Structures are given as C-alpha cells and as structure tokens.
Amino acid sequence: GAVVSQHPSWVICKSGTSVKIECRSLDFQATTMFWYRQFPKQSLMLMATSNEGSKATYEQGVEKDKFLINHASLTLSTLTVTSAHPEDSSFYICSATSGRGTGELFFGEGSRLTVL
Amino acid sequence: AQSVAQPEDQVNVAEGNPLTVKCTYSVSGNPYLFWYVQYPNRGLQFLLKYITGDNLVKGSYGFEAEFNKSQTSFHLKKPSALVSDSALYFCAVRDLNRDDKIIFGKGTRLHILP
C-alpha cells in the first residue's frame, strides 16, 4: 500500500518553544491530509483537514493559532505546535488520501510529543 | 451525522480460537466502512474496507468483516487468533459529506492469550 512518512517519531521540547511535525506521502500525491491527536488509551481525535494550497479546516475546539497546519505541496503537510505547553504532550498522527470517495486513508507512524 | 460504535473496550480470546470485534454504524446514505489496527506507539494500519458488493470482506492478516445492513453492523472476525493479533482495533466510517474525513470508533483492545 501507499506510504506516509511522519517525522520526527519522538520529540521532547521545553515549554514555550514551537515544534514542527512533517507528514509526507512518499509514492502518491495527497490531495487531502488529516491530523489526529491521540491521548493514552483513547481513540483518535481529528484536529484538522488540510487540502493542498488552501487553508486547513479545523475541528471545533481546536485552536488554529496553536496548531498551525500548512499543506504546501501534494506530498507534504506540516503541523506546528506553537508555544507548546505540557498539556500539548500527546501522540500526533497524520493521514493522507489521494482522492475523494471510497479510498482508504494511509497513516503515518505517529509523532510522540513530550513538552517539559 | 455519521458515527461508529465499538461496544467493547477489551476482548480476550485464547490463541487458536475464533475472534470477533464488534462495530455498529450510523450513517445517512451508503456506508463506507473500514477497520484499522494500531500497535503500541505506531500509526494505524489498514485491514479492510467495505464499499459495495459482497457482505463478507476479506482483508490483511487473515481478518475478515461481515457487513450486515439490517443490523447496521460491521464486525471484524478471524477464524483462528494468533498472539501477534493483540493490538488496538478501530472501526471507522468515511463521511463523504464532511470533506471525506474518517470518523473512528473508540477502539477495542484485543488480547490473545497464549
């Protein structure tokens, strides 16, 4: 199946700093990418949907100024956690699809963020 | 709104026995249903999907799922469980009316006992 690469896998940062997580589709063009957040032993919470070349659509309750999403090309989307705080510590997962309709999403391996 | 429900937080099965992980759905229109598996500290891996056609869908690693329209269910099954099947399983539905986003159930942790 298609491959989605997510980097970094693990990141530890100090409170107040910003962290960028990259999500790349390696062998297909991803028209749409999704960013999820997963708390321990819980399901995936959709944070935002990004379409190449347009602004991301954020889910209710997700701060767009804190979680900056950029989808600059058909193979790359980035999530930047700005002014990170310990409560932002979580497992972030991206996914990508090559088109609308009946295709499945392909997921990255996730990025574990720990804010000290 | 589209939604899926996984009524069991955890399922325990002895190795070699058949397993079932339950999922029910609520959709308007045709359901596009998926099963994914997640291993610790990893992303999600696609197992199978139902779009149209046969109600019994075969997927990866010997898993299959049965679509039942009258019961609005899409249970995941495997005839003979392996210890390596122990993981977190998510049922999901794709919402074509909301940017194609996939909505996940809460997940079911499957423990295969040796």
Short mmCIF file of C-alpha atoms in Angstrom, two decimals:
data_model
loop_
_atom_site.label_atom_id
_atom_site.label_comp_id
_atom_site.label_asym_id
_atom_site.label_seq_id
_atom_site.Cartn_x
_atom_site.Cartn_y
_atom_site.Cartn_z
CA GLY A 1 0.00 0.00 0.00
CA ALA A 2 0.89 3.65 -0.15
CA VAL A 3 3.46 5.00 2.29
CA VAL A 4 3.11 8.03 4.52
CA SER A 5 6.20 9.14 6.35
CA GLN A 6 5.96 11.16 9.53
CA HIS A 7 8.88 12.89 11.18
CA PRO A 8 10.04 13.09 13.89
CA SER A 9 8.86 9.96 15.65
CA TRP A 10 9.74 11.33 19.06
CA VAL A 11 10.34 14.88 20.15
CA ILE A 12 10.95 16.41 23.55
CA CYS A 13 10.87 20.15 23.93
CA LYS A 14 10.77 22.82 26.59
CA SER A 15 7.60 24.65 27.45
CA GLY A 16 7.17 27.77 25.33
CA THR A 17 9.01 26.50 22.28
CA SER A 18 7.50 25.52 18.94
CA VAL A 19 7.70 22.10 17.35
CA LYS A 20 7.14 21.16 13.72
CA ILE A 21 5.96 17.73 12.62
CA GLU A 22 6.15 16.72 8.97
CA CYS A 23 3.92 14.35 7.09
CA ARG A 24 4.94 13.20 3.62
CA SER A 25 3.25 10.95 1.11
CA LEU A 26 6.12 9.06 -0.48
CA ASP A 27 4.59 7.38 -3.50
CA PHE A 28 1.38 9.23 -4.23
CA GLN A 29 0.00 12.74 -4.36
CA ALA A 30 -2.08 13.52 -1.31
CA THR A 31 -4.83 15.94 -2.13
CA THR A 32 -6.04 15.85 1.43
CA MET A 33 -4.23 15.21 4.68
CA PHE A 34 -5.71 14.85 8.12
CA TRP A 35 -4.12 15.45 11.50
CA TYR A 36 -5.20 13.48 14.52
CA ARG A 37 -4.34 13.60 18.17
CA GLN A 38 -4.46 10.55 20.36
CA PHE A 39 -4.46 10.56 24.13
CA PRO A 40 -3.34 7.44 26.04
CA LYS A 41 -5.77 4.57 25.68
CA GLN A 42 -8.16 6.70 23.69
CA SER A 43 -9.34 6.97 20.15
CA LEU A 44 -8.08 9.35 17.52
CA MET A 45 -9.41 12.86 17.69
CA LEU A 46 -9.50 14.65 14.35
CA MET A 47 -7.83 18.04 14.68
CA ALA A 48 -7.94 19.41 11.17
CA THR A 49 -8.23 18.68 7.48
CA SER A 50 -5.77 20.21 5.08
CA ASN A 51 -6.09 20.45 1.34
CA GLU A 52 -3.14 21.35 -0.81
CA GLY A 53 -2.93 25.05 -1.47
CA SER A 54 -5.73 26.11 0.82
CA LYS A 55 -6.26 26.86 4.47
CA ALA A 56 -6.83 23.99 6.83
CA THR A 57 -10.25 23.31 8.24
CA TYR A 58 -10.11 22.90 11.99
CA GLU A 59 -12.46 20.86 14.11
CA GLN A 60 -14.44 22.57 16.80
CA GLY A 61 -12.39 23.22 19.88
CA VAL A 62 -9.00 23.04 18.17
CA GLU A 63 -7.02 26.28 18.39
CA LYS A 64 -5.86 27.19 14.92
CA ASP A 65 -3.29 29.65 16.24
CA LYS A 66 -1.72 26.99 18.41
CA PHE A 67 -1.75 24.18 15.89
CA LEU A 68 -0.59 25.65 12.60
CA ILE A 69 -1.11 23.42 9.60
CA ASN A 70 0.45 24.00 6.22
CA HIS A 71 -0.12 21.86 3.14
CA ALA A 72 2.29 23.48 0.73
CA SER A 73 2.54 20.67 -1.79
CA LEU A 74 0.78 17.50 -2.80
CA THR A 75 3.26 15.43 -0.82
CA LEU A 76 3.88 17.45 2.31
CA SER A 77 1.83 18.76 5.21
CA THR A 78 3.25 20.17 8.42
CA LEU A 79 1.80 20.63 11.88
CA THR A 80 3.48 23.23 14.08
CA VAL A 81 2.64 23.25 17.76
CA THR A 82 3.35 26.81 18.81
CA SER A 83 4.32 27.88 22.31
CA ALA A 84 3.99 24.32 23.48
CA HIS A 85 2.80 23.52 26.99
CA PRO A 86 2.84 20.23 28.90
CA GLU A 87 -0.84 19.67 28.13
CA ASP A 88 0.08 19.57 24.44
CA SER A 89 2.01 16.39 25.09
CA SER A 90 0.35 13.70 23.03
CA PHE A 91 0.66 11.31 20.11
CA TYR A 92 0.03 13.09 16.82
CA ILE A 93 -0.83 11.09 13.72
CA CYS A 94 -1.22 12.27 10.16
CA SER A 95 -3.03 10.55 7.35
CA ALA A 96 -3.33 11.13 3.65
CA THR A 97 -5.62 10.24 0.82
CA SER A 98 -5.15 10.59 -2.88
CA GLY A 99 -8.71 11.49 -3.64
CA ARG A 100 -12.29 11.68 -2.60
CA GLY A 101 -14.71 8.89 -2.10
CA THR A 102 -14.06 5.29 -1.40
CA GLY A 103 -10.33 5.05 -0.93
CA GLU A 104 -8.77 4.35 2.42
CA LEU A 105 -6.53 6.68 4.34
CA PHE A 106 -2.89 5.89 4.75
CA PHE A 107 -1.40 6.74 8.09
CA GLY A 108 1.96 7.91 9.25
CA GLU A 109 3.68 6.17 12.15
CA GLY A 110 2.84 8.98 14.52
CA SER A 111 4.89 11.51 16.46
CA ARG A 112 5.07 11.47 20.23
CA LEU A 113 5.47 14.95 21.62
CA THR A 114 6.57 15.48 25.19
CA VAL A 115 6.64 19.03 26.49
CA LEU A 116 8.65 19.53 29.67
CA ALA B 1 -24.12 12.65 11.41
CA GLN B 2 -22.03 9.58 10.70
CA SER B 3 -20.79 7.59 13.65
CA VAL B 4 -19.49 4.20 14.66
CA ALA B 5 -19.73 2.45 17.98
CA GLN B 6 -17.46 -0.21 19.39
CA PRO B 7 -19.29 -1.54 22.44
CA GLU B 8 -16.34 -3.45 23.90
CA ASP B 9 -13.32 -1.74 25.41
CA GLN B 10 -11.45 -5.03 25.54
CA VAL B 11 -11.82 -8.53 24.13
CA ASN B 12 -9.89 -11.53 25.41
CA VAL B 13 -9.55 -14.63 23.24
CA ALA B 14 -7.47 -17.76 23.64
CA GLU B 15 -4.94 -18.40 20.91
CA GLY B 16 -6.39 -20.59 18.20
CA ASN B 17 -9.98 -19.66 18.94
CA PRO B 18 -12.10 -17.54 16.62
CA LEU B 19 -12.32 -13.86 17.44
CA THR B 20 -14.93 -11.19 16.85
CA VAL B 21 -14.57 -7.46 17.45
CA LYS B 22 -17.90 -5.68 17.24
CA CYS B 23 -18.79 -2.49 15.42
CA THR B 24 -22.10 -0.83 14.66
CA TYR B 25 -22.56 2.21 12.50
CA SER B 26 -24.95 5.05 11.88
CA VAL B 27 -24.82 6.74 8.50
CA SER B 28 -27.01 8.63 6.11
CA GLY B 29 -26.58 7.20 2.65
CA ASN B 30 -24.22 4.43 1.65
CA PRO B 31 -21.79 3.38 4.35
CA TYR B 32 -18.09 3.29 3.61
CA LEU B 33 -16.66 1.28 6.48
CA PHE B 34 -13.12 0.45 7.49
CA TRP B 35 -11.13 -1.48 10.05
CA TYR B 36 -7.69 -0.37 11.19
CA VAL B 37 -5.23 -1.88 13.66
CA GLN B 38 -2.77 0.00 15.85
CA TYR B 39 0.25 -1.46 17.59
CA PRO B 40 1.83 0.37 20.55
CA ASN B 41 3.35 3.73 19.64
CA ARG B 42 2.65 3.18 15.97
CA GLY B 43 0.33 4.64 13.38
CA LEU B 44 -2.71 2.86 12.05
CA GLN B 45 -2.58 0.04 9.57
CA PHE B 46 -5.39 -0.58 7.15
CA LEU B 47 -7.03 -4.01 7.45
CA LEU B 48 -10.05 -3.91 5.17
CA LYS B 49 -12.91 -1.84 3.86
CA TYR B 50 -16.48 -2.25 2.71
CA ILE B 51 -17.75 -0.12 -0.12
CA THR B 52 -20.22 -2.23 -2.08
CA GLY B 53 -20.55 -5.83 -3.18
CA ASP B 54 -20.19 -8.95 -1.09
CA ASN B 55 -21.12 -8.57 2.51
CA LEU B 56 -18.12 -10.61 3.60
CA VAL B 57 -14.96 -8.62 3.08
CA LYS B 58 -11.55 -10.25 3.34
CA GLY B 59 -8.56 -8.23 4.47
CA SER B 60 -4.99 -8.37 5.68
CA TYR B 61 -3.51 -10.92 8.12
CA GLY B 62 -6.43 -13.32 7.72
CA PHE B 63 -9.04 -10.88 9.02
CA GLU B 64 -12.46 -10.52 7.52
CA ALA B 65 -15.54 -8.45 8.30
CA GLU B 66 -19.20 -9.02 7.70
CA PHE B 67 -21.38 -6.14 6.63
CA ASN B 68 -24.94 -6.52 7.90
CA LYS B 69 -27.24 -3.80 6.70
CA SER B 70 -30.28 -4.83 8.72
CA GLN B 71 -28.29 -4.81 11.95
CA THR B 72 -26.08 -1.87 10.88
CA SER B 73 -23.06 -3.85 11.94
CA PHE B 74 -19.59 -4.43 10.57
CA HIS B 75 -17.96 -6.92 12.93
CA LEU B 76 -14.34 -7.91 12.47
CA LYS B 77 -13.59 -11.62 12.57
CA LYS B 78 -10.76 -14.10 12.32
CA PRO B 79 -11.19 -17.89 12.40
CA SER B 80 -8.09 -18.61 14.48
CA ALA B 81 -6.45 -15.97 16.66
CA LEU B 82 -2.71 -15.50 17.00
CA VAL B 83 -0.90 -13.93 19.93
CA SER B 84 0.51 -11.41 17.45
CA ASP B 85 -3.04 -10.20 16.76
CA SER B 86 -3.02 -8.49 20.16
CA ALA B 87 -3.45 -4.79 19.41
CA LEU B 88 -5.92 -1.92 19.36
CA TYR B 89 -8.57 -2.16 16.65
CA PHE B 90 -10.57 0.74 15.27
CA CYS B 91 -13.72 0.65 13.23
CA ALA B 92 -14.26 3.73 11.09
CA VAL B 93 -16.70 5.29 8.67
CA ARG B 94 -15.87 7.73 5.93
CA ASP B 95 -18.07 10.77 5.85
CA LEU B 96 -18.38 11.91 2.26
CA ASN B 97 -20.44 14.87 3.37
CA ARG B 98 -17.67 16.27 5.55
CA ASP B 99 -14.50 16.55 3.48
CA ASP B 100 -14.17 12.79 3.29
CA LYS B 101 -12.88 12.64 6.82
CA ILE B 102 -12.81 9.30 8.57
CA ILE B 103 -14.59 9.07 11.90
CA PHE B 104 -13.24 6.47 14.29
CA GLY B 105 -14.84 4.40 16.97
CA LYS B 106 -13.27 4.49 20.39
CA GLY B 107 -11.26 1.37 19.74
CA THR B 108 -11.26 -2.15 21.13
CA ARG B 109 -8.18 -3.66 22.70
CA LEU B 110 -7.77 -7.26 21.68
CA HIS B 111 -5.80 -9.60 23.95
CA ILE B 112 -4.92 -13.01 22.60
CA LEU B 113 -3.99 -15.31 25.44
CA PRO B 114 -1.34 -17.95 24.76
#
